[in-house]
PDB file of C-alpha atoms in Angstrom:
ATOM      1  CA  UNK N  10      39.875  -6.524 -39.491  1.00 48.00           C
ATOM      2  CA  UNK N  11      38.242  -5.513 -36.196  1.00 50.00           C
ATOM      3  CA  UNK N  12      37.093  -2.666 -37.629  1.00 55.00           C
ATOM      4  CA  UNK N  13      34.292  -4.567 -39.977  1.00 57.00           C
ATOM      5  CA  UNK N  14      32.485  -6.078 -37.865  1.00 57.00           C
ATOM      6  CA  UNK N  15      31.660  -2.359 -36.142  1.00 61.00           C
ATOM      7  CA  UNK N  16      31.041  -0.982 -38.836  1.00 56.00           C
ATOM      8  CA  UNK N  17      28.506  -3.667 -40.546  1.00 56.00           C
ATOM      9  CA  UNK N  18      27.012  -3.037 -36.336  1.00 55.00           C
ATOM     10  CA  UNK N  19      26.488   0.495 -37.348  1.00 55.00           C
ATOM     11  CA  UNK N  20      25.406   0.057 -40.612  1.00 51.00           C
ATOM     12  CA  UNK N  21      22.882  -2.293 -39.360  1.00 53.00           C
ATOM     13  CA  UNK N  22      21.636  -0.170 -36.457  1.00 49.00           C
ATOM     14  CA  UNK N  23      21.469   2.916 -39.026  1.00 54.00           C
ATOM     15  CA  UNK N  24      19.279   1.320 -41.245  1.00 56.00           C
ATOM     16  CA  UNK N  25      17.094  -0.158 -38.213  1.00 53.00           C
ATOM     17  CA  UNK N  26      16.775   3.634 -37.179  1.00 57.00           C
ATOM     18  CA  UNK N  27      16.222   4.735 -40.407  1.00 61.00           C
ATOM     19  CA  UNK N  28      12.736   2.120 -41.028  1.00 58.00           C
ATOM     20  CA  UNK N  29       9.639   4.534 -40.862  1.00 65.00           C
ATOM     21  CA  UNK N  30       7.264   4.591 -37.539  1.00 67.00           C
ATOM     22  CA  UNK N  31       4.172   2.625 -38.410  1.00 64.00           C
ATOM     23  CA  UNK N  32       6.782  -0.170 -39.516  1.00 70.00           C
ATOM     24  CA  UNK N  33       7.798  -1.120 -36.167  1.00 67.00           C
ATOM     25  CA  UNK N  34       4.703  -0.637 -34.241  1.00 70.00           C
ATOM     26  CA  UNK N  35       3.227  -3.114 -36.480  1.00 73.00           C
ATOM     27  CA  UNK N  36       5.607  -5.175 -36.280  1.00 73.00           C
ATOM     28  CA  UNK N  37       4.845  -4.903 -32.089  1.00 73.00           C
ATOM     29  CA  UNK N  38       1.522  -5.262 -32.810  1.00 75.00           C
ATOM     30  CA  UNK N  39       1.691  -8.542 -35.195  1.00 76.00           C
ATOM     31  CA  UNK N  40       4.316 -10.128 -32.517  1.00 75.00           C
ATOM     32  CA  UNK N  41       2.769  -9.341 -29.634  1.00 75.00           C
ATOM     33  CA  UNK N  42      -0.748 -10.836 -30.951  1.00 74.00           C
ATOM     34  CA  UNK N  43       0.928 -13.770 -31.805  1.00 74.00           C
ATOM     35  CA  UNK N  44       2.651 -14.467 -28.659  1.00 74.00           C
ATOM     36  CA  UNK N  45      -0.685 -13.669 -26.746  1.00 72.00           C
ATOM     37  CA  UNK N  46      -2.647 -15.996 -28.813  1.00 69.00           C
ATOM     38  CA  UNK N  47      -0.134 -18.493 -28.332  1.00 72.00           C
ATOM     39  CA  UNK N  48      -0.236 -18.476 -24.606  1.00 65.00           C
ATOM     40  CA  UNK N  49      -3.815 -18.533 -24.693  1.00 66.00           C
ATOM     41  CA  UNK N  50      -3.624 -21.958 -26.331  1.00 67.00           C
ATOM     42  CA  UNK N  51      -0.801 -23.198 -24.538  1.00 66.00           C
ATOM     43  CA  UNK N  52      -2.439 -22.309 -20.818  1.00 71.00           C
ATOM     44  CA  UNK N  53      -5.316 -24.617 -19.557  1.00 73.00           C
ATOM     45  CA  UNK N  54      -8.741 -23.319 -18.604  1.00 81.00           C
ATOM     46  CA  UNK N  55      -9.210 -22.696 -15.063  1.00 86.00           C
ATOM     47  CA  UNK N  56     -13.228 -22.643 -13.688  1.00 92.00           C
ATOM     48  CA  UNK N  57     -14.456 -21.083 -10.745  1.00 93.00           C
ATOM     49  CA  UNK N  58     -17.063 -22.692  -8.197  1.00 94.00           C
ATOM     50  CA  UNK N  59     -18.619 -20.492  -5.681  1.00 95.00           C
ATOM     51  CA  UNK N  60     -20.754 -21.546  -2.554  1.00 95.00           C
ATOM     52  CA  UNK N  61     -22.300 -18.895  -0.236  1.00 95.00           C
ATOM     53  CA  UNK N  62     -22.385 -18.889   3.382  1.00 94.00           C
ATOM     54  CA  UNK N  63     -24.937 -16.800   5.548  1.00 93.00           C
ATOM     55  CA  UNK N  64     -24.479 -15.220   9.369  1.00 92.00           C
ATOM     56  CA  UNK N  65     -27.855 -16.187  11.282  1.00 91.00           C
ATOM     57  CA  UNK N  66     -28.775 -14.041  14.710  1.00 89.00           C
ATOM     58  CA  UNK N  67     -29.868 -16.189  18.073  1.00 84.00           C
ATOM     59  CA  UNK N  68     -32.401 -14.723  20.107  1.00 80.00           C
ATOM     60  CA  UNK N  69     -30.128 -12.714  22.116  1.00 83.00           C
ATOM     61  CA  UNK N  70     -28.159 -11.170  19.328  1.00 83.00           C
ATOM     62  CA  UNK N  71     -29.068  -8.469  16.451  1.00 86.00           C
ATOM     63  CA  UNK N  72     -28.823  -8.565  12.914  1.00 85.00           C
ATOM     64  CA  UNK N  73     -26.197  -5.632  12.824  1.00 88.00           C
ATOM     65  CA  UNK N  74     -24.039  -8.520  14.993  1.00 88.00           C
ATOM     66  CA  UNK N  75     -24.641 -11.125  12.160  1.00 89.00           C
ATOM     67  CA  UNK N  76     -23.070  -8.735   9.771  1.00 91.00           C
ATOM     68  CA  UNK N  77     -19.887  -7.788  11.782  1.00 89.00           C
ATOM     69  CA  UNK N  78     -19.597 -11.481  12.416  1.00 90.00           C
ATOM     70  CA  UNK N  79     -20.404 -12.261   8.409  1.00 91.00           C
ATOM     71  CA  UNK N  80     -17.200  -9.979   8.001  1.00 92.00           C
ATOM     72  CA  UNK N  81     -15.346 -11.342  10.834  1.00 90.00           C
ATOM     73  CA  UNK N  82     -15.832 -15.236   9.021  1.00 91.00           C
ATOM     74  CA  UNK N  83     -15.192 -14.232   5.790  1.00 91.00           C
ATOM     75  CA  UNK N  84     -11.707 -13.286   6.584  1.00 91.00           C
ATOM     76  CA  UNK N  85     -11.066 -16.524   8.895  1.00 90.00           C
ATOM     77  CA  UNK N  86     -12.158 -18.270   5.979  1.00 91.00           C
ATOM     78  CA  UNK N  87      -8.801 -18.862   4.576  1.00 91.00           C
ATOM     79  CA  UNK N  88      -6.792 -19.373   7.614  1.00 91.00           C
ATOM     80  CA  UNK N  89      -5.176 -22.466   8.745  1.00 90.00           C
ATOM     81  CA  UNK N  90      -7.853 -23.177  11.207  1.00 87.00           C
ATOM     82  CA  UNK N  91     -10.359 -23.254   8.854  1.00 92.00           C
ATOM     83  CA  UNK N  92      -8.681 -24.979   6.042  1.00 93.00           C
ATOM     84  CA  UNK N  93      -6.593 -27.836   7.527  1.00 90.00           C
ATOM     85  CA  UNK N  94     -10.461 -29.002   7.531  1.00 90.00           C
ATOM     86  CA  UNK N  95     -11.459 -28.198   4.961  1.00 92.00           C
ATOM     87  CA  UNK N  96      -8.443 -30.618   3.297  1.00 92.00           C
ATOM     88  CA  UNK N  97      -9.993 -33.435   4.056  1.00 89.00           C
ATOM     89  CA  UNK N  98     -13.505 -33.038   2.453  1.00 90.00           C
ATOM     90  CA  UNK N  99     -11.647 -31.341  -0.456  1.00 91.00           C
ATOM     91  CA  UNK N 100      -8.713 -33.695  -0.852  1.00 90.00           C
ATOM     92  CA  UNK N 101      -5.923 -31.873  -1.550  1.00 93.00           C
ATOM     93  CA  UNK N 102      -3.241 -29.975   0.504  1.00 93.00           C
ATOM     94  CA  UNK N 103      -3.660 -26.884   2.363  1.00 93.00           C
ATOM     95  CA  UNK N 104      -1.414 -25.038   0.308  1.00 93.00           C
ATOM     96  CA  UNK N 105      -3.183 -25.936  -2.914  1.00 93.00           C
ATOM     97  CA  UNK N 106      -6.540 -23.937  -0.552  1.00 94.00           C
ATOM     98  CA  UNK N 107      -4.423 -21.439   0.000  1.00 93.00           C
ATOM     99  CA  UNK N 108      -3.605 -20.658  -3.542  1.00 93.00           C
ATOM    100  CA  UNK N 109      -7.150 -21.765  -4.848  1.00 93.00           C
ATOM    101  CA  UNK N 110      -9.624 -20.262  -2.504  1.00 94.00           C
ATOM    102  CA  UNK N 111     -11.135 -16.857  -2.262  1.00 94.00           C
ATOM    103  CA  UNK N 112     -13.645 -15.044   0.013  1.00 94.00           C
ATOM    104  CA  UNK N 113     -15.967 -11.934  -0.488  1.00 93.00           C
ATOM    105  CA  UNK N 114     -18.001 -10.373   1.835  1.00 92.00           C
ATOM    106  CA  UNK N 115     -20.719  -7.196   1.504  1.00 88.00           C
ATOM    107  CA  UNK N 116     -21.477  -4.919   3.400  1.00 88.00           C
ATOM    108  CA  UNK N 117     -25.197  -4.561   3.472  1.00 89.00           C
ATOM    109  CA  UNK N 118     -25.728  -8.364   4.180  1.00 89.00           C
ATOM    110  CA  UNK N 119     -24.438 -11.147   6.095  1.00 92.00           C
ATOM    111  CA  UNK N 120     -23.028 -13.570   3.609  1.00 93.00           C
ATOM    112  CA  UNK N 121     -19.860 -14.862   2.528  1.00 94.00           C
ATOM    113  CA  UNK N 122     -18.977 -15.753  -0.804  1.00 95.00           C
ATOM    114  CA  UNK N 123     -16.629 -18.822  -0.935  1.00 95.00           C
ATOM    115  CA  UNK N 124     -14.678 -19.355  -4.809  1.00 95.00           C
ATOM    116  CA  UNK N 125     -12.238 -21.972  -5.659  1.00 94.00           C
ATOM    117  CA  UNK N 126     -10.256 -22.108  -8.735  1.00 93.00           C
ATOM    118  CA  UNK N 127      -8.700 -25.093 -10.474  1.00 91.00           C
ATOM    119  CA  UNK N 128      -7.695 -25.930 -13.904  1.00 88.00           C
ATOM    120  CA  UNK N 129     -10.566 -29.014 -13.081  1.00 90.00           C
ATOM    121  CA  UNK N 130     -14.276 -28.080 -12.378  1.00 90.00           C
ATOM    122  CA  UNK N 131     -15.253 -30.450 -10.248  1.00 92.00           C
ATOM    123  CA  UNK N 132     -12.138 -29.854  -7.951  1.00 93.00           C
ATOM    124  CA  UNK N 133     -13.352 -25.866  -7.856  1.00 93.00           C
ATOM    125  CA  UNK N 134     -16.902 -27.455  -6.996  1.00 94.00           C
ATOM    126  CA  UNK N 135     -15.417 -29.870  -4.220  1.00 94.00           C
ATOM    127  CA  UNK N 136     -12.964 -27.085  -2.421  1.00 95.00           C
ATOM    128  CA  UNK N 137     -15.732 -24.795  -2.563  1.00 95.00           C
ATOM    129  CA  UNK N 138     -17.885 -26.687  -0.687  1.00 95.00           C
ATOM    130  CA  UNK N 139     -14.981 -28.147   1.899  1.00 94.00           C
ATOM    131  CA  UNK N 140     -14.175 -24.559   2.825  1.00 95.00           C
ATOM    132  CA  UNK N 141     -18.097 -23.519   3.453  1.00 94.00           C
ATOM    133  CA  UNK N 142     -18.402 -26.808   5.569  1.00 94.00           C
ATOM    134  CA  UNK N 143     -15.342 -26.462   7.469  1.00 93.00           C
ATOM    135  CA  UNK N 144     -16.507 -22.698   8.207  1.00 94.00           C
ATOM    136  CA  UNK N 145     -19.841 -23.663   8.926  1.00 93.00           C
ATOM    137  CA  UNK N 146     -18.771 -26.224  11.732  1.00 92.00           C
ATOM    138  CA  UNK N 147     -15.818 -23.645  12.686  1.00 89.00           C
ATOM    139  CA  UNK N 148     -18.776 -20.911  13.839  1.00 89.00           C
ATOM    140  CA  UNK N 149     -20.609 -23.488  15.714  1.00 88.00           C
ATOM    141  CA  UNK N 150     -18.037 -24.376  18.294  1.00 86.00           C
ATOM    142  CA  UNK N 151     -17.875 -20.560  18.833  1.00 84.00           C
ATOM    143  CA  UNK N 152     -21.630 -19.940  18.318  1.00 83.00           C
ATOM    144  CA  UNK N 153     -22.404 -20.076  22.268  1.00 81.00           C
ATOM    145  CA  UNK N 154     -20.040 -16.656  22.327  1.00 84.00           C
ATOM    146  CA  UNK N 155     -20.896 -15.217  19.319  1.00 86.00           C
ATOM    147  CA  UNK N 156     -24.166 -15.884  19.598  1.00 87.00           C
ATOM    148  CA  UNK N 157     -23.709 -15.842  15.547  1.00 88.00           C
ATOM    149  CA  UNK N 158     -23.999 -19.626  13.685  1.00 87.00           C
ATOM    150  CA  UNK N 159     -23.553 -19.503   9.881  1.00 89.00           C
ATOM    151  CA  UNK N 160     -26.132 -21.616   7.258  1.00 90.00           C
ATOM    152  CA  UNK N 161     -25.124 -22.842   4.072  1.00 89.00           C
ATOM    153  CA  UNK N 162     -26.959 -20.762   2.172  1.00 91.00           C
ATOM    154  CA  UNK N 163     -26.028 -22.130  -1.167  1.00 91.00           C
ATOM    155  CA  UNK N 164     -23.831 -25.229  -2.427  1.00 93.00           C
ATOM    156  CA  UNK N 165     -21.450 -24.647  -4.952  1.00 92.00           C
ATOM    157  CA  UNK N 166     -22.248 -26.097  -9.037  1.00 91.00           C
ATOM    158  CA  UNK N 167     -20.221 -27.394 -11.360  1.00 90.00           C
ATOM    159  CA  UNK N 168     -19.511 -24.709 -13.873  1.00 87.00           C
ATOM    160  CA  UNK N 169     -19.869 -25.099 -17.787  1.00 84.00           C
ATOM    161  CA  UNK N 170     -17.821 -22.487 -18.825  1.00 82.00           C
ATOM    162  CA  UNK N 171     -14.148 -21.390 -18.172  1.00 79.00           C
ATOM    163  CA  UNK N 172     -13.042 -18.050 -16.015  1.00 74.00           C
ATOM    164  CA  UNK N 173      -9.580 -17.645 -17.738  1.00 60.00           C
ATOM    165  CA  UNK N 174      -9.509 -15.389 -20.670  1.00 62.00           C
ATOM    166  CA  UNK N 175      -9.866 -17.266 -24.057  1.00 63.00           C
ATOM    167  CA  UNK N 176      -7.181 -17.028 -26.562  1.00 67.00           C
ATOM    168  CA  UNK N 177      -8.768 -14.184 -28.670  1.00 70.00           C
ATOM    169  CA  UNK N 178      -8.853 -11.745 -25.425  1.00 70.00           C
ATOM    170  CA  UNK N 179      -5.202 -12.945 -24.594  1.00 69.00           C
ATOM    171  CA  UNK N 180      -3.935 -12.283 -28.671  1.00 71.00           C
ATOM    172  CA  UNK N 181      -5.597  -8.659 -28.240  1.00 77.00           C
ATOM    173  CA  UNK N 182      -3.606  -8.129 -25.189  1.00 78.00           C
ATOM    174  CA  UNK N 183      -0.845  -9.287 -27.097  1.00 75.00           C
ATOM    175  CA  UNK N 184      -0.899  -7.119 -28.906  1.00 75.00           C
ATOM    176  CA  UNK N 185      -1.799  -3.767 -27.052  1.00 79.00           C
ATOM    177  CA  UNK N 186       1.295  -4.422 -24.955  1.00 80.00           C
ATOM    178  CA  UNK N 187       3.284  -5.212 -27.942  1.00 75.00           C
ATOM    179  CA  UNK N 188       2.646  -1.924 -29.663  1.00 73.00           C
ATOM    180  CA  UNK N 189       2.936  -0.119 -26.680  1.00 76.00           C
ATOM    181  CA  UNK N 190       6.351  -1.214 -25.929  1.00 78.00           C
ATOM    182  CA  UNK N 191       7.395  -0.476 -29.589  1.00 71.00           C
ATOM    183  CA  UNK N 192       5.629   3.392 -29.181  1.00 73.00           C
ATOM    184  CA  UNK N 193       7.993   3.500 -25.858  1.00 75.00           C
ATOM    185  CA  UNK N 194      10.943   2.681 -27.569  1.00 72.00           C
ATOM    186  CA  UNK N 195      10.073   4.699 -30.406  1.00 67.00           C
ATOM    187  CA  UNK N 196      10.006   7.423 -28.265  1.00 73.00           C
ATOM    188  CA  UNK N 197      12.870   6.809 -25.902  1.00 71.00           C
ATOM    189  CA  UNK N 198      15.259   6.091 -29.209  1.00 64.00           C
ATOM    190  CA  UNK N 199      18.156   8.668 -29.724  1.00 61.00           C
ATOM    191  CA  UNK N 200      16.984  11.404 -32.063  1.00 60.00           C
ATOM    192  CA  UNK N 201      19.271  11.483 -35.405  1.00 56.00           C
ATOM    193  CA  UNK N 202      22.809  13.529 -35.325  1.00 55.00           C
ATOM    194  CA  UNK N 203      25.271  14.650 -38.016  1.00 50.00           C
ATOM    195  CA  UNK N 204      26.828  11.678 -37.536  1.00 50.00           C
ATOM    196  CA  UNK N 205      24.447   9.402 -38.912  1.00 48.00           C
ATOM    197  CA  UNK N 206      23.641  11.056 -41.652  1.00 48.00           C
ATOM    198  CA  UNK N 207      25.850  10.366 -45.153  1.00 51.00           C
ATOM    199  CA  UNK N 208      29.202  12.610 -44.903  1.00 52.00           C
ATOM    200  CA  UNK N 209      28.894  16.082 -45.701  1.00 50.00           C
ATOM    201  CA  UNK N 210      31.870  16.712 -48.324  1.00 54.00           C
ATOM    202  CA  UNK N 211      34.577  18.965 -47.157  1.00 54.00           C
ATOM    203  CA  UNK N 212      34.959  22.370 -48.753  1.00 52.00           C
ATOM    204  CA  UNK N 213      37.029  23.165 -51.624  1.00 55.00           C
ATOM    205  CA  UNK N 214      39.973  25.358 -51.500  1.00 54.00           C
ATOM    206  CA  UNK N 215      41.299  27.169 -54.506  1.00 55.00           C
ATOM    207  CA  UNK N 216      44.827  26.179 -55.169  1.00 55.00           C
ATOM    208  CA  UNK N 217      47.592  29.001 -55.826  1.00 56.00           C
ATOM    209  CA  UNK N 218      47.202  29.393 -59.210  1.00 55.00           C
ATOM    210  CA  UNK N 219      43.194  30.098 -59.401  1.00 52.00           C
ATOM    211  CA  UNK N 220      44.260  32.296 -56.576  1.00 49.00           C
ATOM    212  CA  UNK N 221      46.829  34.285 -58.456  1.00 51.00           C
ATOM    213  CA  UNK N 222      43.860  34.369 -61.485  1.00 54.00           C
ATOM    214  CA  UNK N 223      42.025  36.037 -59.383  1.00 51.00           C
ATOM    215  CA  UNK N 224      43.888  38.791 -58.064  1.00 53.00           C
ATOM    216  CA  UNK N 225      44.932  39.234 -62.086  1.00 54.00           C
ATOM    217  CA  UNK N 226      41.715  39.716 -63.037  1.00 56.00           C
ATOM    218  CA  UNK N 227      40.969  42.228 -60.257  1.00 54.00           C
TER     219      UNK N 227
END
């Protein structure tokens, strides 16, 4: 009795072998859409806010200085220092900053891009803004040694339109990685053997008597 279950277990993977190529990767490909599209649904919208920040010279600095310092800020940006401030115009913890707040500098001028992300726009607009402020008043406690001060160069909007990929570009995905996984595994799948193949019947062997006919006849 323990020998049917096996052997309906290699019947089945047989005939799963056996299913031609294009099957299974569309298959992959219908799955994988699905479950992309799905997600897309499921997952609320996230928007993006984004203030700017600019590096100012003093008389007795240069503008090459307002750039290293534009660089320098742009990293301090999302320390502790700068955002345990920040949490209070923004009004939410500093670990919700930390996971929601991005900077970007460049190198040919002396600004600082500040984002926030939320699943809420006008949280991304108000964290946005709380980090530029709190940076802003961070470089002019140290402006007297830096001889650097930073000027809101522009306040963050509200946005009108989600960042997060929209269900369509999440079912394509979908379904690129689902029929690339099935192409692996089509690949990576044991090639057939003899042994699945149908049983090749034995060879015949002439009994005694067609023998003897034969050596008669010769």
């Amino acid at each position: 009795m323990t020998d049917i279950p096996t052997r309906q277990r290699r019947l089945s993977l047989a005939r799963v072998r056996r299913l031609p190529s294009w099957s299974v990767l569309a298959t992959g490909t219908l799955v994988g859409g699905l479950l992309g599209g799905a997600y897309g649904m499921v997952k609320p919208p996230t928007y993006t806010a984004t203030s700017y920040v600019i590096a100012v010279p003093t008389s007795k600095s240069t503008p090459d200085s307002a750039l290293g310092f534009a660089q320098a800020y742009g990293r301090v940006a999302t320390q502790l220092a700068v955002l345990g401030d920040a949490q209070v115009w923004a009004g939410v913890p500093v670990r919700t900053l930390q996971h929601s707040v991005r900077t970007a500098t460049s190198p040919d001028a002396p600004m600082v891009a500040v984002s926030a992300t939320s699943s809420h726009s006008d949280l991304a607009v108000d964290m946005a803004n709380a980090v530029s402020r709190a940076l802003t008043r961070h470089a002019d406690h140290s402006k007297g040694s830096t001889q650097v001060r930073l000027v809101q160069f522009s306040r963050a909007v509200k946005p009108t339109e989600p960042t997060s990929a929209s269900p369509a570009v999440t079912a394509l995905v979908g379904a690129s990685a689902g029929g690339l996984l099935c192409g692996l595994a089509l690949l990576a799948r044991p090639r057939r053997t003899g042994q699945d193949d149908d049983p090749v019947p034995a060879a015949s062997v002439p009994g005694p008597a067609a023998a003897a006919d034969a050596r008669g006849q010769r």
